[in-house]
CSV table of C-alpha atoms in Angstrom, one decimal:
chain,number,residue,atom,x,y,z
A,1,MET,CA,-0.9,-32.6,15.8
A,2,ALA,CA,-4.0,-34.5,16.4
A,3,HIS,CA,-4.4,-37.3,18.9
A,4,ASN,CA,-7.1,-38.8,20.9
A,5,ARG,CA,-5.0,-39.6,24.2
A,6,TYR,CA,-5.4,-43.0,25.6
A,7,ARG,CA,-6.5,-43.3,29.3
A,8,GLU,CA,-3.6,-42.5,31.8
A,9,ALA,CA,-4.3,-45.3,33.9
A,10,GLN,CA,-3.4,-47.7,30.9
A,11,PRO,CA,0.4,-46.8,30.1
A,12,SER,CA,0.3,-45.8,26.5
A,13,GLY,CA,3.4,-45.7,24.3
A,14,GLU,CA,1.5,-43.9,21.8
A,15,ASN,CA,0.6,-41.1,23.9
A,16,THR,CA,4.8,-41.0,25.0
A,17,ILE,CA,5.5,-40.6,21.1
A,18,VAL,CA,3.1,-38.1,20.8
A,19,ASP,CA,4.5,-36.0,23.6
A,20,ALA,CA,8.0,-36.4,22.5
A,21,GLU,CA,7.1,-35.5,18.6
A,22,ILE,CA,5.7,-32.3,20.0
A,23,ALA,CA,8.6,-31.4,22.0
A,24,GLN,CA,10.9,-32.4,19.6
A,25,LEU,CA,9.4,-30.6,16.6
A,26,THR,CA,9.1,-27.4,19.0
A,27,ALA,CA,12.9,-27.6,19.9
A,28,ALA,CA,13.7,-28.0,15.8
A,29,GLY,CA,11.5,-24.9,15.3
A,30,VAL,CA,8.2,-26.3,14.1
A,31,GLU,CA,5.3,-24.5,15.4
A,32,VAL,CA,3.1,-27.2,16.5
A,33,LEU,CA,-0.7,-26.6,17.4
A,34,PRO,CA,-1.6,-29.6,19.3
A,35,PHE,CA,-5.5,-30.6,19.1
A,36,LEU,CA,-5.7,-33.4,21.9
A,37,ARG,CA,-8.4,-35.1,23.2
A,38,SER,CA,-8.3,-37.6,26.2
A,39,SER,CA,-10.2,-40.8,26.8
A,40,ASP,CA,-10.1,-39.6,30.6
A,41,GLU,CA,-12.6,-36.6,29.5
A,42,ILE,CA,-15.6,-39.2,29.0
A,43,PRO,CA,-16.7,-39.7,32.9
A,44,ALA,CA,-17.0,-36.1,33.3
A,45,MET,CA,-19.0,-35.2,30.0
A,46,SER,CA,-22.5,-33.9,30.1
A,47,LYS,CA,-25.3,-36.4,29.9
A,48,PRO,CA,-25.9,-35.0,26.0
A,49,ALA,CA,-22.4,-35.7,25.4
A,50,LYS,CA,-22.4,-38.8,26.3
A,51,ALA,CA,-25.4,-39.8,24.1
A,52,LEU,CA,-23.8,-39.0,21.1
A,53,LEU,CA,-20.7,-41.2,22.2
A,54,PRO,CA,-21.6,-44.2,20.2
A,55,ILE,CA,-21.6,-42.2,17.1
A,56,SER,CA,-18.2,-40.5,17.9
A,57,PRO,CA,-16.2,-42.8,16.0
A,58,ILE,CA,-17.9,-42.3,12.9
A,59,TRP,CA,-18.7,-38.5,13.2
A,60,ALA,CA,-17.5,-36.5,16.1
A,61,PRO,CA,-19.3,-32.9,15.8
A,62,LYS,CA,-18.1,-31.1,18.7
A,63,ALA,CA,-14.6,-32.2,17.2
A,64,GLN,CA,-15.0,-30.9,13.8
A,65,HIS,CA,-16.3,-27.7,15.0
A,66,ASP,CA,-13.5,-27.1,17.1
A,67,LEU,CA,-10.8,-28.3,14.5
A,68,ASP,CA,-12.5,-26.5,11.6
A,69,ARG,CA,-12.3,-23.1,13.7
A,70,LEU,CA,-8.5,-24.5,14.7
A,71,LEU,CA,-7.5,-24.5,10.8
A,72,THR,CA,-9.3,-21.5,9.8
A,73,GLU,CA,-7.6,-19.3,12.5
A,74,HIS,CA,-3.9,-20.7,12.3
A,75,ARG,CA,-4.1,-22.2,8.6
A,76,PRO,CA,-1.4,-24.8,9.4
A,77,ASP,CA,0.8,-26.5,6.4
A,78,VAL,CA,0.0,-29.8,7.5
A,79,LEU,CA,-2.6,-31.9,9.7
A,80,HIS,CA,-0.5,-34.8,11.4
A,81,LEU,CA,-2.8,-37.6,13.1
A,82,HIS,CA,-2.2,-40.2,15.3
A,83,ASN,CA,-4.9,-42.0,17.1
A,84,PRO,CA,-8.7,-40.6,16.1
A,85,TYR,CA,-10.8,-42.8,18.5
A,86,PRO,CA,-13.2,-42.3,20.0
A,87,LEU,CA,-13.5,-38.4,20.4
A,88,LEU,CA,-11.9,-37.3,17.1
A,89,SER,CA,-13.4,-39.7,14.7
A,90,PRO,CA,-11.3,-40.2,11.1
A,91,TRP,CA,-13.9,-37.6,10.0
A,92,VAL,CA,-11.0,-35.2,10.9
A,93,VAL,CA,-9.6,-35.9,7.8
A,94,ARG,CA,-12.2,-34.8,6.0
A,95,THR,CA,-12.4,-31.6,7.8
A,96,ALA,CA,-8.9,-31.0,6.9
A,97,HIS,CA,-9.1,-31.4,3.6
A,98,LYS,CA,-12.3,-29.3,3.4
A,99,ARG,CA,-10.0,-26.4,4.5
A,100,GLY,CA,-7.5,-27.2,2.0
A,101,VAL,CA,-4.8,-28.6,4.7
A,102,PRO,CA,-3.0,-32.1,3.5
A,103,VAL,CA,-2.9,-34.7,6.1
A,104,VAL,CA,-0.2,-37.1,7.4
A,105,GLN,CA,-1.3,-39.9,9.6
A,106,THR,CA,1.1,-42.3,11.8
A,107,VAL,CA,-0.2,-45.9,11.8
A,108,HIS,CA,0.5,-47.5,15.2
A,109,ASN,CA,-1.5,-50.4,14.6
A,110,TYR,CA,-3.7,-52.4,12.3
A,111,ARG,CA,-7.0,-50.5,12.8
A,112,GLN,CA,-7.8,-49.5,8.8
A,113,VAL,CA,-8.7,-53.5,8.8
A,114,CYS,CA,-8.9,-55.0,12.4
A,115,SER,CA,-11.3,-53.5,14.9
A,116,SER,CA,-9.0,-54.4,17.8
A,117,GLY,CA,-6.2,-52.9,16.0
A,118,LEU,CA,-3.8,-56.2,16.6
A,119,TYR,CA,-4.5,-58.9,14.2
A,120,PHE,CA,-4.7,-61.0,17.4
A,121,ARG,CA,-7.5,-62.9,19.0
A,122,ASP,CA,-7.9,-66.0,21.3
A,123,GLY,CA,-3.9,-66.2,21.8
A,124,VAL,CA,-3.4,-66.6,18.2
A,125,ILE,CA,-2.9,-64.1,15.2
A,126,CYS,CA,-6.0,-63.4,13.2
A,127,GLN,CA,-6.6,-61.5,10.1
A,128,ASP,CA,-10.2,-63.1,9.1
A,129,CYS,CA,-11.4,-59.2,8.5
A,130,ARG,CA,-9.0,-58.7,5.9
A,131,GLY,CA,-10.6,-58.4,2.3
A,132,ARG,CA,-14.0,-57.6,3.9
A,133,ALA,CA,-16.3,-54.9,3.3
A,134,LEU,CA,-17.7,-55.1,6.9
A,135,GLY,CA,-15.6,-56.9,9.7
A,136,VAL,CA,-18.2,-59.5,10.6
A,137,PRO,CA,-15.9,-61.9,12.4
A,138,ALA,CA,-15.1,-59.0,14.9
A,139,ILE,CA,-18.5,-58.5,15.7
A,140,VAL,CA,-19.1,-62.4,16.3
A,141,HIS,CA,-16.0,-62.7,18.4
A,142,ARG,CA,-16.4,-59.4,20.2
A,143,CYS,CA,-13.1,-57.9,19.4
A,144,TYR,CA,-13.4,-54.5,20.3
A,145,ARG,CA,-13.5,-54.2,24.1
A,146,GLY,CA,-15.1,-57.5,24.6
A,147,SER,CA,-18.4,-56.1,23.3
A,148,ARG,CA,-20.5,-57.5,20.2
A,149,ALA,CA,-22.3,-54.0,20.1
A,150,GLN,CA,-19.3,-52.0,20.3
A,151,SER,CA,-17.4,-54.0,18.0
A,152,ALA,CA,-20.3,-53.5,15.3
A,153,LEU,CA,-19.8,-50.1,16.0
A,154,MET,CA,-16.0,-50.1,15.2
A,155,ALA,CA,-16.6,-52.4,12.5
A,156,THR,CA,-19.3,-50.1,10.7
A,157,THR,CA,-17.0,-47.1,11.5
A,158,LEU,CA,-14.1,-48.9,9.6
A,159,ALA,CA,-16.3,-49.4,6.4
A,160,VAL,CA,-17.9,-46.2,6.5
A,161,HIS,CA,-14.3,-44.4,6.6
A,162,ARG,CA,-12.4,-46.7,4.0
A,163,PRO,CA,-12.8,-43.6,1.3
A,164,THR,CA,-11.7,-41.3,4.2
A,165,TRP,CA,-8.5,-43.5,5.1
A,166,LYS,CA,-7.7,-43.8,1.2
A,167,SER,CA,-7.6,-40.0,0.8
A,168,VAL,CA,-5.1,-39.6,3.5
A,169,ASP,CA,-2.3,-37.6,1.4
A,170,ARG,CA,0.7,-39.4,3.4
A,171,TYR,CA,0.9,-42.3,5.7
A,172,ILE,CA,3.9,-43.0,8.1
A,173,ALA,CA,4.4,-46.4,8.3
A,174,LEU,CA,6.4,-47.1,11.4
A,175,THR,CA,8.4,-50.3,10.3
A,176,THR,CA,8.0,-52.1,6.6
A,177,ALA,CA,5.8,-54.5,8.0
A,178,VAL,CA,3.2,-51.6,8.6
A,179,ALA,CA,4.2,-50.6,5.1
A,180,ASP,CA,3.0,-53.8,3.6
A,181,HIS,CA,-0.1,-53.7,5.7
A,182,LEU,CA,-1.0,-50.4,4.0
A,183,ARG,CA,-0.2,-51.7,0.8
A,184,ASP,CA,-2.5,-54.4,1.3
A,185,TYR,CA,-5.3,-51.9,2.1
A,186,GLY,CA,-4.9,-50.5,-1.0
A,187,ILE,CA,-2.7,-47.5,-0.4
A,188,PRO,CA,0.1,-46.7,-3.1
A,189,ASP,CA,3.7,-46.9,-2.7
A,190,GLU,CA,3.9,-43.1,-3.1
A,191,ARG,CA,1.9,-42.2,-0.3
A,192,ILE,CA,3.7,-44.2,2.1
A,193,VAL,CA,7.1,-43.4,4.2
A,194,VAL,CA,8.8,-45.5,6.5
A,195,LYS,CA,9.9,-43.6,9.6
A,196,PRO,CA,10.0,-45.1,13.0
A,197,ASN,CA,9.7,-43.6,16.4
A,198,ALA,CA,12.4,-42.5,18.2
A,199,VAL,CA,13.8,-42.7,22.1
A,200,PRO,CA,15.7,-40.5,23.8
A,201,ASP,CA,19.9,-41.1,23.7
A,202,PRO,CA,21.0,-42.5,27.1
A,203,GLY,CA,24.5,-41.7,26.2
A,204,THR,CA,27.7,-43.8,26.2
A,205,PRO,CA,26.3,-47.3,26.7
A,206,ALA,CA,27.9,-49.3,29.5
A,207,PRO,CA,29.8,-52.5,29.0
A,208,PRO,CA,27.5,-55.8,28.3
A,209,GLY,CA,26.6,-57.3,31.1
A,210,ASP,CA,25.5,-60.9,31.4
A,211,GLY,CA,22.4,-62.9,30.4
A,212,PHE,CA,19.0,-61.9,28.9
A,213,LEU,CA,16.2,-59.1,29.8
A,214,PHE,CA,12.7,-59.5,28.9
A,215,MET,CA,10.8,-56.4,29.5
A,216,GLY,CA,7.3,-55.1,28.5
A,217,ARG,CA,3.8,-55.7,29.2
A,218,LEU,CA,3.0,-59.3,30.6
A,219,SER,CA,0.3,-60.5,28.3
A,220,PRO,CA,-0.1,-63.3,26.2
A,221,GLU,CA,1.0,-61.8,22.7
A,222,LYS,CA,4.2,-60.6,24.4
A,223,GLY,CA,5.5,-64.0,24.4
A,224,LEU,CA,6.2,-64.8,27.8
A,225,ASP,CA,5.4,-68.1,27.9
A,226,LEU,CA,7.0,-68.9,24.6
A,227,LEU,CA,9.9,-67.6,26.0
A,228,LEU,CA,10.0,-69.7,29.3
A,229,THR,CA,9.2,-72.9,27.6
A,230,ALA,CA,12.3,-72.3,25.3
A,231,TRP,CA,14.3,-71.4,28.6
A,232,ARG,CA,13.5,-74.4,30.2
A,233,ARG,CA,15.3,-76.7,27.4
A,234,HIS,CA,18.6,-75.6,29.0
A,235,PRO,CA,20.1,-76.4,32.0
A,236,VAL,CA,20.0,-74.2,35.1
A,237,GLY,CA,22.6,-71.4,34.8
A,238,SER,CA,23.9,-72.3,31.3
A,239,LEU,CA,22.8,-69.1,29.7
A,240,GLY,CA,23.2,-67.3,32.5
A,241,PRO,CA,20.3,-65.0,34.1
A,242,LEU,CA,16.9,-64.6,32.4
A,243,ARG,CA,15.5,-61.1,33.9
A,244,ILE,CA,12.1,-60.4,33.5
A,245,ALA,CA,10.6,-56.8,34.2
A,246,GLY,CA,7.0,-55.4,33.6
A,247,ASP,CA,3.6,-56.1,34.7
A,248,GLY,CA,0.3,-57.8,33.7
A,249,GLU,CA,-2.0,-60.9,33.8
A,250,LEU,CA,0.7,-63.1,33.3
A,251,ARG,CA,2.5,-61.8,36.4
A,252,PRO,CA,2.2,-65.3,38.3
A,253,LEU,CA,3.9,-67.0,35.4
A,254,ALA,CA,6.9,-64.6,35.7
A,255,GLU,CA,7.0,-65.0,39.6
A,256,ALA,CA,6.7,-69.0,39.3
A,257,ALA,CA,9.4,-68.9,36.8
A,258,ALA,CA,11.6,-67.1,39.6
A,259,ALA,CA,10.5,-69.5,42.1
A,260,ASP,CA,11.4,-72.7,40.5
A,261,ARG,CA,14.5,-71.8,38.6
A,262,PRO,CA,17.7,-69.8,40.4
A,263,ASP,CA,18.6,-68.3,37.0
A,264,VAL,CA,15.1,-66.5,36.3
A,265,VAL,CA,14.7,-63.3,38.2
A,266,TYR,CA,11.3,-61.2,38.2
A,267,LEU,CA,12.1,-57.6,38.4
A,268,GLY,CA,8.8,-56.3,38.5
A,269,GLN,CA,7.6,-52.9,37.1
A,270,LEU,CA,10.4,-50.6,36.7
A,271,ASP,CA,11.1,-46.9,36.6
A,272,ARG,CA,13.4,-45.3,34.1
A,273,PRO,CA,16.3,-45.7,36.5
A,274,GLY,CA,15.3,-49.2,37.1
A,275,VAL,CA,15.3,-49.8,33.0
A,276,ARG,CA,18.6,-48.2,32.5
A,277,ALA,CA,20.1,-50.6,35.3
A,278,ALA,CA,18.3,-53.5,33.9
A,279,LEU,CA,19.9,-53.1,30.6
A,280,ALA,CA,23.4,-52.4,31.8
A,281,ASP,CA,23.3,-55.6,33.7
A,282,SER,CA,22.2,-57.8,30.8
A,283,ALA,CA,23.7,-58.8,27.6
A,284,VAL,CA,20.6,-59.4,25.0
A,285,VAL,CA,17.4,-58.0,25.2
A,286,LEU,CA,14.5,-60.3,24.3
A,287,ALA,CA,11.4,-59.4,22.1
A,288,THR,CA,9.5,-62.7,21.6
A,289,SER,CA,6.1,-61.5,20.6
A,290,THR,CA,3.7,-63.8,19.1
A,291,TRP,CA,1.6,-61.2,17.2
A,292,HIS,CA,2.8,-58.9,14.6
A,293,ASP,CA,4.1,-56.5,17.0
A,294,VAL,CA,4.3,-53.0,15.3
A,295,LEU,CA,7.4,-51.1,17.0
A,296,PRO,CA,8.2,-52.5,20.1
A,297,THR,CA,9.8,-49.4,21.8
A,298,VAL,CA,11.7,-51.9,24.0
A,299,ILE,CA,14.1,-52.8,21.1
A,300,ILE,CA,14.9,-49.1,20.1
A,301,GLU,CA,15.6,-48.7,23.8
A,302,ALA,CA,17.9,-51.9,23.6
A,303,LEU,CA,19.7,-50.7,20.6
A,304,ALA,CA,20.2,-47.0,22.3
A,305,SER,CA,21.9,-48.8,25.2
A,306,GLY,CA,24.2,-51.0,22.8
A,307,ARG,CA,22.4,-54.4,23.4
A,308,PRO,CA,21.5,-56.6,20.3
A,309,VAL,CA,18.2,-58.1,20.2
A,310,LEU,CA,16.6,-61.7,20.0
A,311,GLY,CA,13.2,-61.3,18.6
A,312,THR,CA,10.6,-63.4,16.8
A,313,ALA,CA,10.4,-62.8,12.8
A,314,LEU,CA,6.7,-61.0,13.2
A,315,GLY,CA,5.7,-57.5,12.8
A,316,GLY,CA,8.1,-54.8,13.0
A,317,ILE,CA,10.7,-56.7,14.7
A,318,PRO,CA,12.8,-57.9,11.7
A,319,TYR,CA,13.1,-54.4,10.6
A,320,LEU,CA,14.2,-53.0,13.8
A,321,VAL,CA,17.1,-55.2,14.2
A,322,GLY,CA,17.8,-55.1,10.5
A,323,ALA,CA,16.8,-58.3,9.3
A,324,ASP,CA,14.2,-57.6,7.3
A,325,ASP,CA,15.7,-58.2,3.5
A,326,PRO,CA,12.8,-59.7,1.8
A,327,ARG,CA,15.3,-61.4,-0.5
A,328,GLU,CA,15.8,-64.0,2.5
A,329,PRO,CA,13.1,-64.3,4.6
A,330,ALA,CA,13.7,-65.1,8.7
A,331,GLY,CA,13.5,-68.9,9.1
A,332,THR,CA,14.1,-69.9,5.1
A,333,GLY,CA,17.3,-68.7,4.7
A,334,PRO,CA,20.6,-71.1,4.9
A,335,ALA,CA,22.6,-71.4,8.3
A,336,GLU,CA,25.2,-69.0,8.6
A,337,VAL,CA,28.7,-70.8,8.7
A,338,ALA,CA,31.3,-69.8,11.2
A,339,THR,CA,35.1,-69.7,10.4
A,340,ALA,CA,36.3,-68.2,13.5
A,341,ALA,CA,37.2,-69.9,16.6
A,342,PRO,CA,34.4,-71.0,19.1
A,343,GLY,CA,33.6,-68.4,21.8
A,344,ASP,CA,34.3,-65.2,19.9
A,345,GLY,CA,30.8,-64.4,19.3
A,346,HIS,CA,30.9,-66.1,15.5
A,347,VAL,CA,29.4,-68.9,15.8
A,348,SER,CA,27.4,-71.2,13.4
A,349,LEU,CA,23.4,-70.3,13.0
A,350,PRO,CA,21.2,-73.0,13.1
A,351,THR,CA,18.4,-73.3,10.6
A,352,GLY,CA,15.7,-71.0,11.1
A,353,VAL,CA,17.9,-68.4,12.9
A,354,GLN,CA,18.5,-65.2,10.8
A,355,ARG,CA,21.1,-62.9,11.9
A,356,GLY,CA,20.4,-59.0,11.5
A,357,GLU,CA,22.5,-56.0,11.7
A,358,ALA,CA,21.7,-55.8,15.4
A,359,GLY,CA,20.4,-59.0,16.5
A,360,TRP,CA,18.6,-62.3,15.2
A,361,VAL,CA,15.5,-63.2,14.3
A,362,VAL,CA,13.4,-66.9,14.8
A,363,ALA,CA,10.3,-68.2,14.0
A,364,PRO,CA,7.9,-67.8,16.7
A,365,ASP,CA,8.1,-71.3,18.3
A,366,ALA,CA,9.6,-72.7,21.4
A,367,GLU,CA,12.4,-75.2,19.5
A,368,ALA,CA,13.5,-72.3,17.4
A,369,LEU,CA,13.8,-69.9,20.2
A,370,ALA,CA,15.7,-72.6,22.4
A,371,ALA,CA,18.5,-73.0,19.4
A,372,ALA,CA,18.5,-69.3,19.2
A,373,LEU,CA,19.4,-68.2,22.8
A,374,PRO,CA,23.0,-69.7,23.0
A,375,VAL,CA,24.0,-68.1,19.5
A,376,ALA,CA,22.7,-64.9,20.9
A,377,ARG,CA,24.4,-65.3,24.3
A,378,ALA,CA,27.8,-66.2,22.1
A,379,GLY,CA,27.2,-63.2,19.8
A,380,ALA,CA,26.2,-60.6,22.2
A,381,ALA,CA,29.5,-58.7,22.6
A,382,THR,CA,30.2,-58.8,19.0
A,383,LEU,CA,27.1,-57.1,17.8
A,384,ALA,CA,27.0,-54.7,21.0
A,385,PRO,CA,28.8,-51.8,18.9
A,386,ALA,CA,26.5,-52.6,15.9
A,387,ALA,CA,23.2,-52.2,17.9
A,388,ARG,CA,24.3,-48.8,18.9
A,389,THR,CA,25.3,-47.8,15.5
A,390,ARG,CA,22.2,-48.9,14.1
A,391,TYR,CA,20.1,-46.6,17.0
A,392,GLU,CA,22.5,-43.7,16.1
A,393,ARG,CA,21.9,-43.9,12.3
A,394,THR,CA,18.0,-44.8,12.3
A,395,PHE,CA,16.5,-44.2,15.8
A,396,HIS,CA,18.0,-41.2,17.2
A,397,PRO,CA,15.8,-38.2,17.7
A,398,ASP,CA,17.7,-35.7,15.8
A,399,VAL,CA,17.7,-38.3,12.9
A,400,VAL,CA,13.9,-39.0,13.1
A,401,THR,CA,12.8,-35.3,13.7
A,402,LYS,CA,14.5,-34.3,10.6
A,403,ARG,CA,12.7,-37.2,8.8
A,404,LEU,CA,9.6,-35.9,9.9
A,405,ILE,CA,10.1,-32.3,8.7
A,406,ASP,CA,11.2,-33.5,5.6
A,407,ILE,CA,7.9,-35.6,5.2
A,408,TYR,CA,5.7,-32.5,6.4
A,409,ALA,CA,7.6,-30.5,3.5
A,410,ASP,CA,7.3,-32.6,0.9
A,411,VAL,CA,3.4,-33.1,1.6
A,412,ALA,CA,2.8,-29.4,1.5
A,413,ARG,CA,5.2,-28.6,-1.2
A,414,THR,CA,3.3,-31.4,-3.4
A,415,THR,CA,-0.1,-31.5,-2.7
A,416,ARG,CA,-2.6,-28.9,-3.7
A,417,ARG,CA,-6.2,-29.0,-2.5
């Protein structure tokens, strides 16, 4: 399991997922050899090592030496790669292949194409580097760490390692949207499998609470501003409470909304017991991202707690709530017509609101979201059992770990190097 850990000062869902996968695989009887580096190591590096840092995303010689020694000594069946930057480099794929070891990579972002990995710039979705041999727009706009020099290095790395990425034996796409991204990049279908992440089972869900919960990083791409704009289109108290949990640069926006309206509550950054309590108190969880959010863990946590989700129809959100049927894209299908009595959770869906197995998705605009809020409140109790069922069937650790082991076995059986 190869992974360059993000700095501990910057909370990383990816770090958490890697740690959980190692623990779950080990518990299932798989021998896991962690090959981990951390960006927290950089300040303590020697001067010669720091001097080599600028080229490490392209080629990290010490990492290749250490990995080659590990592969030679232990002869693993598969190398599973997560994040290679900056201390591992995609070169680990070539090192593994040199020793006859097939490579699986979990794709957590869009960094095969996009230097920032987000497809998001200056507050809007950006895909200017798609289809380019070199991501010049990323350099012009300083997309990587706000630096033109570092952006040039990352864009060059992506160009140099295009053949490396094309040689990966199996890609794990966390959602169907990531699978589409990989196909667009030129990866054939037979080398892509969809396997989401898991979260621990919190146990039998509490009865549905009241109102809505927005929980996550308070940054522009998570859509807090969009949510508050839609919320203000409804009279105070008409939707129950809106709870906002998290921290980030938009914290003043959350605090101002809570000061302005008694039906908005800012909870701050929550620990695990606080998260569980906030989920229990709420009826619907919101995921109003304005970028192609790959796999918001908060949605899986909501489903595990039996809480349906109202989200935007971007990135992996439709997949997570079971509304990614390609035959009827969100926002274009006909409105669902209700035949049951008002108040029983079955209400007509406004045009542009699509109901999935465990929630609803809408276009990322305030009008559509405002129309969907009362629909979600009315239907929360009806979809709560389906939310928990979707978690148990698709996102439970036992299910996901078995799927991962099956992927390893298939790659080891069918790949000959």
